[in-house]
Coordinates of C-alpha atoms in Angstrom, one line a residue:
M1 CA 7.5 92.3 -104.1
K2 CA 7.5 89.0 -102.3
N3 CA 7.9 85.3 -103.7
F4 CA 7.7 82.6 -106.4
S5 CA 8.2 78.7 -106.4
T6 CA 9.0 75.6 -108.7
V7 CA 10.3 71.8 -108.6
V8 CA 13.5 69.9 -107.9
T9 CA 12.2 66.6 -109.2
R10 CA 11.9 65.0 -112.7
A11 CA 8.2 65.9 -112.6
A12 CA 9.2 69.4 -112.1
A13 CA 11.4 69.4 -115.2
A14 CA 8.6 68.1 -117.3
A15 CA 6.3 70.8 -116.0
L16 CA 8.7 73.5 -116.9
V17 CA 9.3 72.1 -120.3
A18 CA 5.5 72.0 -120.8
C19 CA 5.4 75.7 -119.9
V20 CA 7.7 76.5 -122.8
V21 CA 6.2 74.4 -125.5
A22 CA 2.5 74.6 -124.7
G23 CA 0.2 77.1 -126.2
P24 CA -1.2 80.2 -124.5
V25 CA -3.5 79.8 -121.5
Q26 CA -7.1 80.4 -122.5
A27 CA -8.7 80.7 -119.1
A28 CA -9.9 84.3 -118.7
E29 CA -9.1 84.4 -115.0
C30 CA -5.4 83.8 -115.9
A31 CA -5.1 86.9 -118.1
F32 CA -1.7 88.7 -118.1
K33 CA -1.7 92.4 -117.1
P34 CA -1.3 94.8 -120.1
N35 CA 1.7 96.3 -118.4
A36 CA 3.3 93.0 -117.3
P37 CA 7.1 93.2 -117.3
D38 CA 9.3 91.1 -119.6
Q39 CA 11.1 89.5 -116.6
H40 CA 11.7 89.6 -112.9
R41 CA 14.8 88.7 -111.0
V42 CA 13.9 86.9 -107.8
V43 CA 15.4 88.5 -104.7
K44 CA 15.3 87.5 -101.0
G45 CA 12.0 88.5 -99.5
D46 CA 10.0 87.8 -102.7
T47 CA 6.9 85.7 -102.4
L48 CA 5.3 83.7 -105.2
W49 CA 2.0 85.6 -104.7
D50 CA 3.5 89.0 -105.2
I51 CA 5.7 88.1 -108.2
S52 CA 2.8 86.4 -109.9
G53 CA 0.8 89.6 -109.2
A54 CA 3.3 91.6 -111.3
F55 CA 2.5 89.4 -114.3
L56 CA -1.1 88.2 -113.8
Q57 CA -4.5 89.8 -113.2
H58 CA -5.1 87.2 -110.5
P59 CA -1.9 86.0 -108.8
W60 CA -3.3 82.7 -107.5
C61 CA -3.7 81.1 -111.0
W62 CA 0.1 81.0 -111.7
P63 CA 0.2 77.2 -111.9
Q64 CA -1.9 77.3 -115.1
V65 CA 0.6 79.5 -116.9
W66 CA 3.4 77.2 -115.7
G67 CA 1.5 74.2 -117.1
M68 CA 1.4 72.3 -113.7
N69 CA -0.9 69.4 -113.3
R70 CA -2.6 68.3 -110.1
D71 CA 0.1 66.0 -108.9
E72 CA 2.8 68.7 -109.4
I73 CA 0.6 71.1 -107.5
R74 CA 0.6 68.7 -104.6
N75 CA 4.4 68.3 -104.7
P76 CA 5.8 71.7 -105.8
H77 CA 9.4 72.6 -106.1
W78 CA 11.4 75.6 -105.3
I79 CA 12.6 78.9 -106.9
Y80 CA 15.6 80.6 -105.4
P81 CA 16.9 84.2 -105.2
G82 CA 19.0 85.1 -108.3
Q83 CA 16.8 83.2 -110.8
I84 CA 15.0 85.2 -113.5
V85 CA 11.3 84.6 -114.3
Y86 CA 10.6 85.5 -118.0
F87 CA 7.3 86.4 -119.6
D88 CA 7.1 84.5 -123.0
R89 CA 4.6 86.8 -124.6
A90 CA 4.4 84.7 -127.8
R91 CA 3.2 81.7 -125.9
G92 CA 1.4 83.3 -123.0
R93 CA 3.7 81.5 -120.5
L94 CA 6.1 82.2 -117.6
S95 CA 9.4 80.4 -117.8
L96 CA 12.9 80.2 -116.3
S97 CA 14.4 80.1 -119.8
K98 CA 14.7 83.3 -121.8
P99 CA 12.3 83.4 -124.8
V100 CA 14.1 83.1 -128.2
S101 CA 13.2 85.8 -130.8
G102 CA 13.6 85.2 -134.5
D103 CA 11.5 84.3 -137.5
G104 CA 9.2 82.0 -135.5
R105 CA 10.2 78.8 -137.3
G106 CA 12.3 77.5 -134.5
E107 CA 11.3 76.6 -130.9
P108 CA 13.1 77.9 -127.9
P109 CA 15.5 75.4 -126.3
L110 CA 14.0 73.1 -123.7
L111 CA 14.9 73.9 -120.1
R112 CA 16.6 70.9 -118.6
L113 CA 16.7 70.6 -114.9
S114 CA 18.9 68.0 -113.1
P115 CA 17.2 66.3 -110.1
Q116 CA 18.5 67.7 -106.8
V117 CA 18.6 66.3 -103.3
R118 CA 16.1 68.1 -101.1
S119 CA 17.6 69.4 -97.9
S120 CA 16.4 71.7 -95.1
G121 CA 19.2 74.1 -96.0
L122 CA 18.0 74.5 -99.6
E123 CA 14.4 74.9 -98.6
N124 CA 15.3 77.6 -96.1
D125 CA 16.9 79.6 -99.0
A126 CA 14.0 79.2 -101.3
V127 CA 11.5 82.0 -101.7
Q128 CA 8.1 81.4 -100.1
S129 CA 4.7 81.0 -101.7
I130 CA 2.9 83.3 -99.2
P131 CA 4.2 85.2 -96.2
S132 CA 4.6 82.4 -93.6
G133 CA 5.2 84.4 -90.5
V134 CA 1.5 85.4 -90.2
I135 CA 0.2 81.8 -90.3
E136 CA 3.0 80.0 -88.3
P137 CA 1.0 79.6 -85.1
Y138 CA -2.0 78.2 -87.0
L139 CA 0.2 75.5 -88.5
T140 CA 1.6 74.2 -85.3
Q141 CA -0.9 74.8 -82.6
P142 CA -4.4 73.3 -82.1
L143 CA -6.5 76.4 -82.5
V144 CA -9.5 74.5 -83.9
I145 CA -10.8 71.3 -82.4
E146 CA -13.7 69.6 -84.2
Q147 CA -16.7 68.2 -82.4
D148 CA -15.8 64.5 -82.5
Q149 CA -12.2 65.2 -81.7
L150 CA -13.2 67.2 -78.6
A151 CA -15.5 64.5 -77.3
S152 CA -12.8 61.8 -77.5
A153 CA -9.7 63.9 -76.5
P154 CA -7.6 62.5 -73.6
R155 CA -7.6 64.8 -70.6
I156 CA -5.3 65.7 -67.7
A157 CA -7.1 63.9 -64.8
A158 CA -4.6 64.6 -62.0
S159 CA -1.2 66.0 -61.2
E160 CA 1.8 65.1 -59.1
E161 CA 1.2 66.1 -55.5
N162 CA -2.0 67.7 -56.6
H163 CA -0.3 70.8 -58.1
V164 CA -3.0 73.3 -59.3
Y165 CA -0.8 74.6 -62.1
L166 CA 1.9 72.8 -63.9
G167 CA 5.2 73.7 -65.5
V168 CA 8.0 72.2 -67.5
G169 CA 9.2 68.9 -65.9
D170 CA 6.1 68.3 -63.8
R171 CA 4.4 65.0 -64.0
V172 CA 0.8 64.7 -65.0
Y173 CA -1.7 61.8 -65.3
V174 CA -3.8 61.5 -68.4
R175 CA -7.0 59.5 -68.9
G176 CA -8.2 58.5 -72.3
D177 CA -7.3 56.6 -75.5
L178 CA -3.8 57.7 -76.8
Q179 CA -4.3 55.8 -80.0
G180 CA -0.6 54.9 -80.1
A181 CA 0.7 58.4 -79.9
S182 CA 3.4 59.5 -77.4
S183 CA 3.8 63.3 -78.1
F184 CA 0.8 65.6 -77.5
Q185 CA -0.2 69.2 -77.5
V186 CA -2.3 70.5 -74.6
F187 CA -5.2 72.8 -75.2
R188 CA -8.1 74.4 -73.4
P189 CA -11.5 74.3 -75.1
G190 CA -12.9 77.6 -76.0
G191 CA -16.1 79.0 -77.7
P192 CA -18.0 77.1 -80.4
L193 CA -17.6 77.8 -84.1
V194 CA -21.2 77.9 -85.4
D195 CA -22.0 77.4 -89.1
P196 CA -23.6 80.7 -90.2
Q197 CA -25.8 78.7 -92.7
T198 CA -27.1 75.8 -90.6
G199 CA -26.6 77.0 -87.0
A200 CA -24.7 73.7 -86.2
V201 CA -21.6 73.7 -84.0
L202 CA -18.8 72.4 -86.3
A203 CA -15.8 72.9 -84.0
H204 CA -14.5 74.7 -81.0
E205 CA -11.8 77.4 -80.7
A206 CA -8.9 76.1 -78.6
S207 CA -6.3 77.9 -76.5
Y208 CA -2.9 76.3 -76.9
V209 CA -1.3 75.6 -73.5
G210 CA 1.9 73.5 -74.2
T211 CA 3.2 70.0 -74.9
V212 CA 3.5 66.8 -72.9
T213 CA 5.4 63.5 -73.6
L214 CA 4.4 60.0 -72.6
T215 CA 6.5 58.6 -69.8
K216 CA 4.6 55.4 -69.0
A217 CA 1.5 54.0 -70.5
A218 CA -1.3 52.8 -68.1
A219 CA -0.5 49.3 -66.7
P220 CA -3.3 46.8 -66.0
G221 CA -5.4 48.0 -63.2
V222 CA -4.3 51.6 -63.6
D223 CA -6.7 54.2 -65.1
V224 CA -4.2 56.8 -66.2
H225 CA -1.1 57.3 -68.3
T226 CA 1.9 59.1 -66.9
F227 CA 3.2 62.2 -68.8
T228 CA 5.9 64.8 -68.4
V229 CA 5.3 68.5 -69.3
S230 CA 7.8 69.3 -72.1
S231 CA 6.9 72.9 -72.7
S232 CA 4.2 75.4 -71.7
V233 CA 3.2 78.9 -72.9
R234 CA 0.7 79.3 -70.1
E235 CA -0.4 77.6 -66.9
M236 CA -1.5 74.0 -67.5
G237 CA -3.9 72.3 -65.2
V238 CA -6.4 69.4 -64.6
G239 CA -9.1 69.4 -67.1
D240 CA -7.0 70.5 -70.1
R241 CA -7.3 68.2 -73.1
L242 CA -4.7 66.6 -75.4
V243 CA -4.4 66.2 -79.1
P244 CA -1.5 64.3 -80.9
S245 CA 1.3 66.6 -82.1
P246 CA 0.8 67.2 -85.9
P247 CA 3.4 66.2 -88.4
P248 CA 5.6 69.0 -89.8
A249 CA 3.5 71.5 -91.8
V250 CA 3.8 71.8 -95.5
R251 CA 4.9 75.4 -96.2
N252 CA 5.5 75.4 -100.0
Y253 CA 2.0 76.1 -101.1
V254 CA 0.7 76.2 -104.6
P255 CA -2.5 78.2 -105.1
H256 CA -5.2 76.6 -107.2
A257 CA -9.0 76.6 -107.6
P258 CA -10.8 73.9 -105.5
L259 CA -11.5 70.6 -107.3
Q260 CA -15.2 71.1 -106.8
A261 CA -17.5 74.1 -106.4
I262 CA -17.3 75.6 -102.9
D263 CA -19.9 77.9 -101.4
A264 CA -18.6 78.7 -97.8
R265 CA -19.2 81.4 -95.2
V266 CA -16.7 83.1 -92.9
M267 CA -17.3 81.7 -89.4
S268 CA -14.9 83.6 -87.2
I269 CA -12.1 86.1 -87.2
Y270 CA -9.1 85.6 -84.9
S271 CA -7.9 88.2 -82.4
G272 CA -11.5 88.8 -81.3
V273 CA -12.2 91.6 -83.7
T274 CA -15.3 92.4 -85.7
Y275 CA -13.6 93.1 -89.0
A276 CA -10.6 91.7 -90.6
G277 CA -8.2 93.0 -93.3
Q278 CA -5.3 91.8 -95.4
S279 CA -2.9 89.2 -93.8
Q280 CA -5.4 88.3 -91.0
V281 CA -6.7 84.7 -90.5
V282 CA -10.3 83.6 -90.6
T283 CA -12.1 80.2 -90.4
V284 CA -14.7 79.1 -93.0
N285 CA -17.4 76.4 -92.7
R286 CA -16.0 74.1 -95.3
G287 CA -13.1 71.5 -95.1
A288 CA -11.7 68.4 -96.6
L289 CA -15.0 66.6 -96.6
D290 CA -16.4 69.4 -98.8
G291 CA -13.6 69.3 -101.3
L292 CA -11.2 72.0 -99.9
D293 CA -7.5 71.2 -99.8
V294 CA -4.3 73.2 -98.8
G295 CA -3.7 75.9 -101.4
S296 CA -7.3 76.3 -102.5
V297 CA -8.2 79.9 -103.3
L298 CA -11.6 81.3 -102.7
Q299 CA -13.1 84.7 -103.6
L300 CA -14.7 86.8 -100.9
Y301 CA -18.1 88.5 -101.4
H302 CA -20.3 90.7 -99.4
F303 CA -24.0 89.7 -99.6
G304 CA -26.0 91.8 -102.0
K305 CA -28.3 94.1 -100.2
T306 CA -32.0 94.3 -100.6
V307 CA -33.1 97.9 -101.2
P308 CA -36.4 99.6 -101.9
D309 CA -37.3 100.1 -105.5
P310 CA -37.8 103.9 -105.9
E311 CA -40.3 103.4 -108.7
G312 CA -41.8 100.2 -107.5
R313 CA -45.5 99.8 -106.6
R314 CA -46.6 100.0 -103.0
G315 CA -48.1 97.0 -101.2
F316 CA -51.5 96.3 -99.8
L317 CA -53.4 99.5 -98.8
G318 CA -50.4 101.6 -100.0
F319 CA -48.0 100.4 -97.4
G320 CA -44.5 99.3 -98.1
R321 CA -42.7 99.3 -101.5
S322 CA -41.3 96.6 -103.7
T323 CA -37.6 95.9 -103.3
I324 CA -34.6 95.1 -105.5
K325 CA -32.0 92.4 -104.6
L326 CA -28.5 93.6 -105.5
P327 CA -25.8 91.2 -106.6
D328 CA -23.1 89.9 -104.2
E329 CA -20.1 92.1 -104.5
Q330 CA -16.6 90.4 -104.8
Y331 CA -14.0 92.3 -102.8
G332 CA -11.1 90.0 -102.0
T333 CA -9.3 86.7 -102.0
L334 CA -8.8 84.0 -99.4
F335 CA -6.0 81.5 -99.4
I336 CA -6.7 78.2 -97.6
F337 CA -3.6 77.0 -95.7
R338 CA -4.9 74.5 -93.2
V339 CA -7.8 72.1 -93.6
F340 CA -9.8 70.0 -91.1
G341 CA -12.8 67.9 -91.8
R342 CA -15.5 70.6 -91.8
V343 CA -13.5 73.7 -91.1
S344 CA -10.5 75.5 -92.7
Y345 CA -8.2 78.3 -92.0
G346 CA -7.8 81.0 -94.6
L347 CA -5.3 83.9 -95.0
I348 CA -6.8 87.1 -96.4
M349 CA -4.6 88.0 -99.3
Q350 CA -6.2 91.0 -100.9
V351 CA -9.3 93.0 -100.0
T352 CA -10.8 96.3 -100.9
A353 CA -13.2 96.2 -97.9
P354 CA -13.3 94.7 -94.4
V355 CA -14.1 91.0 -94.0
E356 CA -17.0 90.2 -91.7
V357 CA -18.4 87.0 -90.2
G358 CA -21.0 85.6 -92.5
D359 CA -19.3 86.9 -95.7
V360 CA -19.4 84.5 -98.7
A361 CA -16.2 82.6 -99.7
K362 CA -16.6 80.6 -102.9
S363 CA -14.7 79.1 -105.9
P364 CA -13.3 81.6 -108.3
E365 CA -15.5 82.4 -111.3

């Protein structure tokens, strides 16, 4: 089993109290398993998704059985190894306080949490929402560059002493609008990401090269800014592009259904393979402008096939036969963990069949 999560703020305490006193969750998609355990002690290595899966038919909908509202989903808190998650069967809730049995006239005591100071040490001890090791490179490296960003990205225009390839400590000269930033990631544009539905190019795959730091901005009469190579994972050269280094990634994700209906398609599978399975990363052709946000959960479907009707009538002059359109088949779950304007990264959580480019990814039903 792997991970669970909660809150170290006053809002968190209110959410947990609500979990105890509110009535059972009515949403069908949040049904508890018939064989759900009475409790689970959190251990190191647990993830929220897997612990939730021990109690719920669909692990992603755990915020509903904790009574979390949208603001608390955006600012979740932590659960730590050693804590016990209880299943309050009478109220259809999960709780950190043990349900009280009796004649039913009394209510269980409210769980009171004291606000705590958030620190990196505490967060490092907390259990994770999803396995983070798989998605780490996709959080910190520019592997997707959208069309408008590519067109305006600063580029390495020259190097010190005309070096062909650059390494740590080398000086490079960059042309373009830095927009006030001083720390950049360097990437090399790759192939286009094409929307399977419209045929439009939404973004480009990018190969991460390294990082550079601004040494001196362009003075009047000078066309380029001076940078120093801070790190490199492969050879850097003239023509490579720059993107501002992103802020620290949010890693305490809370799964939830998108705010609005999403009907997306799988655009690409990383690692250059034809099929993908559990714990692999794909891109979909929807992003923040379409209503997706970090933590959104989508269901994966194979398109329903069109097959001949064995008892259907033949067509003109007896040729051909009428066909039957089969329904789309739901076969897995996709967890959105990084969102751009029109494109998003998704981690495949559970599948019963391989994922292919063009597969449907839409809001849970």
